Each structure stands twice: as structure tokens, then as C-alpha cells.
Coordinates of C-alpha atoms and ligand atoms in Angstrom, one line a residue:
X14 CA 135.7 107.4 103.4
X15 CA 133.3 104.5 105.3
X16 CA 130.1 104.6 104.3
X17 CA 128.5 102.3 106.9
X18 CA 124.8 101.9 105.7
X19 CA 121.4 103.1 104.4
X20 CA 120.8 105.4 107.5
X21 CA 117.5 106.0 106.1
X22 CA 114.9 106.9 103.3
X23 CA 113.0 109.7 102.9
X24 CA 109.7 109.8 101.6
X25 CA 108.2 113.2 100.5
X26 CA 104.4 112.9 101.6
X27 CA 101.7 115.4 102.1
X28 CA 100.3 114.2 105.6
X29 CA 102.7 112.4 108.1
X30 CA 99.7 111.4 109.7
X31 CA 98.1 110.1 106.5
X32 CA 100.9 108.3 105.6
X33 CA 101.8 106.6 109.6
X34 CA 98.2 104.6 109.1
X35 CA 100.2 102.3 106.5
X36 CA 104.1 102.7 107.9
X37 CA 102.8 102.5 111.9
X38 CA 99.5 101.3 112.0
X39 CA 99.6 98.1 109.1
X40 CA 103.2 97.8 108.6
X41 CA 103.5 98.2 112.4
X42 CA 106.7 100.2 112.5
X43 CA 107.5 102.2 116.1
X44 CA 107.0 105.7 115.9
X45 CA 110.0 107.5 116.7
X46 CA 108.1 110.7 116.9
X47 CA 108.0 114.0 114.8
X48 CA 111.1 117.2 114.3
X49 CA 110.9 120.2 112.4
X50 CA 114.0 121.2 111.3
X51 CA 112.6 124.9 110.7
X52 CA 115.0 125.9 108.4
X53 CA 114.6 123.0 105.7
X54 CA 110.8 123.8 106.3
X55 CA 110.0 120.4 107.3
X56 CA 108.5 118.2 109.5
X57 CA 110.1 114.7 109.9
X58 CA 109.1 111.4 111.7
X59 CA 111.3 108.5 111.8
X60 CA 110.0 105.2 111.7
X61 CA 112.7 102.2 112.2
X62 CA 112.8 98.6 110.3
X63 CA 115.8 96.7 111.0
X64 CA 119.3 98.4 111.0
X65 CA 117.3 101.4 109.0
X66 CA 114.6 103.5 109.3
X67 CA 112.3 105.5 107.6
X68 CA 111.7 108.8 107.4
X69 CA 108.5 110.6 106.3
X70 CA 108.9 114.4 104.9
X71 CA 106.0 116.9 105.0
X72 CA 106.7 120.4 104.1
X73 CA 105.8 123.0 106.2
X74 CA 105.0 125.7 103.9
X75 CA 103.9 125.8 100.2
X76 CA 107.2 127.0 98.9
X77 CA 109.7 124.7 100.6
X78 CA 111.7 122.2 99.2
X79 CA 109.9 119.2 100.2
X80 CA 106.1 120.8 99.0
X81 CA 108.1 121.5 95.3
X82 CA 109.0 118.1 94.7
X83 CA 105.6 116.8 95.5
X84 CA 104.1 119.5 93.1
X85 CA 106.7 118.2 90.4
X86 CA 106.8 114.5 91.1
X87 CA 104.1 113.4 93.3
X88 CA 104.6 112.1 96.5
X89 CA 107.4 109.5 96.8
X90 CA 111.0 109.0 97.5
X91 CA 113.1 111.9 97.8
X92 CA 116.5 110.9 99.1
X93 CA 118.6 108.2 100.3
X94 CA 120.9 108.8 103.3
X95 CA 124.2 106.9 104.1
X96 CA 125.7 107.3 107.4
X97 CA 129.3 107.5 107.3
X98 CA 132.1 108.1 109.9
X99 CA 133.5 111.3 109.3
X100 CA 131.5 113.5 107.2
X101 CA 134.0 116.3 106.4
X102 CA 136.4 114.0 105.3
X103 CA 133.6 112.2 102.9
X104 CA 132.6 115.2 101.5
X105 CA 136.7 116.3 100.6
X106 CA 137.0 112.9 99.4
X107 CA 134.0 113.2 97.0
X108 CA 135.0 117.1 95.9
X109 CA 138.4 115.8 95.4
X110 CA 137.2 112.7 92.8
X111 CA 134.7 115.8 91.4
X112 CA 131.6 114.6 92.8
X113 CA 129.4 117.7 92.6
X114 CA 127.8 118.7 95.7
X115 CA 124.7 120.5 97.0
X116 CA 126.2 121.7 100.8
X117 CA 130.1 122.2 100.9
X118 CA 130.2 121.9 104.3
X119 CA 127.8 120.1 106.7
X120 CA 124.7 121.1 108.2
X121 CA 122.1 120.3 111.0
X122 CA 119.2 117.4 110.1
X123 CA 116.8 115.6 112.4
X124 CA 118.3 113.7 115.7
X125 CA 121.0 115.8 115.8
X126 CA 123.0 114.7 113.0
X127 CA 125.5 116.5 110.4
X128 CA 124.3 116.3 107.0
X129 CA 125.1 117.0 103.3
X130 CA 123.5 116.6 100.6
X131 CA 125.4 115.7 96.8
X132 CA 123.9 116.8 93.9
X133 CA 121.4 114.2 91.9
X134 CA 123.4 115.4 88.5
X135 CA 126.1 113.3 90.2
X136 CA 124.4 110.5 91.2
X137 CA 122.3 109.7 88.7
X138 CA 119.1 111.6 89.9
X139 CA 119.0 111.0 93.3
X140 CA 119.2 112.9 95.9
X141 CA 121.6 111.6 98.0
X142 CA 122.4 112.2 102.1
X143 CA 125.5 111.6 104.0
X144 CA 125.0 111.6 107.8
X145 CA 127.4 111.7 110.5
X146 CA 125.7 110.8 114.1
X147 CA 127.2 110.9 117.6
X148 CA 126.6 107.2 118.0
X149 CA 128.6 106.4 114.9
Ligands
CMX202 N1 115.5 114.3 94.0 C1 116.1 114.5 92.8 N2 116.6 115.7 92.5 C2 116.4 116.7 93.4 C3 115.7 116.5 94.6 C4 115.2 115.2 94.9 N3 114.6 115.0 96.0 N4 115.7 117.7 95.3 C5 116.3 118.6 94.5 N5 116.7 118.0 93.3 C6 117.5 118.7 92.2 C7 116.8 119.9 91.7 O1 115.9 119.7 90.7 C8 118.0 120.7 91.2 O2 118.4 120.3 90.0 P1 119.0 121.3 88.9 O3 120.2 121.9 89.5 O4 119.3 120.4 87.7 O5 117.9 122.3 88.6 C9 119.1 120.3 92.2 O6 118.7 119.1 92.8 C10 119.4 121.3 93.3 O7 118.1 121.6 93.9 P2 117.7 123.0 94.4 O8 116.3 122.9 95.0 O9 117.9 124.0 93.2 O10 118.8 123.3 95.4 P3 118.8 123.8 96.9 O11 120.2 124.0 97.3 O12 117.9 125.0 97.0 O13 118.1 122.6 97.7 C11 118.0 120.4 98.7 C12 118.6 121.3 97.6 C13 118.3 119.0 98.3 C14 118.7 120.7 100.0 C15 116.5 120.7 98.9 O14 115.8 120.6 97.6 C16 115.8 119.8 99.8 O15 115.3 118.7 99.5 N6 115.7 120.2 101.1 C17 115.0 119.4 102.2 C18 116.0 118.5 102.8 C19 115.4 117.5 103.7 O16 114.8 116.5 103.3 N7 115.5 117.7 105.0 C20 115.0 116.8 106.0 C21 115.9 116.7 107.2 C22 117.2 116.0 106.7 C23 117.4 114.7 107.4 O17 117.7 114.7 108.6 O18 117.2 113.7 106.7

């Protein structure tokens, strides 16, 4: 398995337009734009910095995952992504050394990519992402 870097770092906020006047307007990050990925019931907008990016979460309903974290922690990180270069065999690797994970097998994120998320109880509370992208 190649883990090849932070991809990004998602921040769990209540407003994506809130929270662009610091990340765009002062810290004067490009705007990469907003997704929904519908079935994770939220709304994403990427903001790079260097060989990384940002990425601001907003749920888009009361009950999905993104709008329960807030209600439990408050707005803040929520997950770390590393892109790798093949995904399915990352996520054998990691079953076979007993890392617990959250997807078994991968599924669709923002831009297109294949992720999977591993289980915090694994990795010390945090919610980490691997991501596989067509570029990589
Ligand atoms: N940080 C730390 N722990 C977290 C967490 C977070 N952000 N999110 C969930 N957990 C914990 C839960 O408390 C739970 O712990 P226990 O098993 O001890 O109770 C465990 O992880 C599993 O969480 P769950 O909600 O019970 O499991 P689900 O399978 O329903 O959902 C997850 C897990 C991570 C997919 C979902 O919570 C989530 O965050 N979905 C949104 C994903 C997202 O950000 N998508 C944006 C697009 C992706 C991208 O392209 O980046």
C-alpha cells in the first residue's frame, strides 16, 4: 500500500458560505466550487493550499452524518483523507493486518474519487479517508 499524501481535511461546519468568508475571503484560498454527494447528505466545497486542499462539510439534512457530529462535537474536524494508489488493495492490506473498517469496499466521494472510510476505534478517534483519484 502507497499512501501518497494528505489529500485533504474535512471540516464539519454549519454554513459553507459562513465558513468561505475566513478559508476564501481572508485566508484567500481558490474556491473550487460546491458537490452534493446526495447520498452522504452533504454538500462539499473544496478549497486548495499547496499540495492539499480543504474541504468544508455541510449537511444537508438534520439527520445526516455530518449535522450529528456537529450536534455532538461542534463544528470542527471530521476526517483526514490520504490519497493512495490503489484503494482496493489498501483496504485488503489494512483488513488483512485487522484494521477495522467502516466501507469494505469503496465508494463514490466528491470529484469523482473512490473512497473508504476506516473506523476511528482503529485509528485512534479519527475518522480516517483513503482516496483513490484518476489523476493518481
Ligand atoms: N470522527 C470520529 N468518529 C466518528 C466520526 C468522525 N467524524 N464519524 C463517525 N464516527 C464514529 C461513530 O461515533 C461510530 O463510533 P461507534 O461505532 O463507537 O459508535 C463509528 O465512527 C461509526 O459511525 P456510524 O455513524 O455509526 O457509521 P456509519 O457507517 O453510519 O457512518 C461515516 C460512518 C463515517 C461514513 C459517516 O459518519 C460520515 O461521516 N459520513 C459522511 C462522509 C463524508 O464526509 N462525505 C463527504 C464526501 C467524501 C469526500 O469526498 O471527502
Amino acid at each position: 500500500m502507497k499512501v501518497l499524501k494528505v489529500d485533504h481535511i474535512g471540516i464539519a461546519v454549519q454554513s459553507i458560505d459562513e465558513a468561505q468568508k475566513l478559508y476564501h475571503d481572508i485566508l484567500g484560498l481558490p474556491d473550487h466550487g460546491r458537490e452534493t454527494v446526495a447520498e452522504q447528505k452533504v454538500t462539499t466545497a473544496f478549497f486548495p493550499v499547496g499540495d492539499t486542499e480543504v474541504e468544508l462539510l455541510e449537511s444537508t439534512a438534520p439527520d445526516g452524518p455530518v449535522a450529528k457530529f456537529i450536534e455532538k462535537k461542534g463544528e470542527g474536524v471530521h476526517h483526514i483523507a490520504f490519497r493512495v494508489d490503489d484503494i482496493d488493495a489498501a483496504l485488503e492490506e489494512l483488513k488483512a493486518q485487522g484494521v477495522q473498517l467502516i466501507d469494505q469496499t469503496p465508494r463514490k466521494g466528491a470529484g469523482g474519487a473512490r473512497i473508504a472510510f476506516l473506523h476511528p476505534k482503529s485509528t485512534r478517534g479519527v475518522l480516517v479517508e483513503l482516496c483513490q483519484r484518476d489523476d493518481t
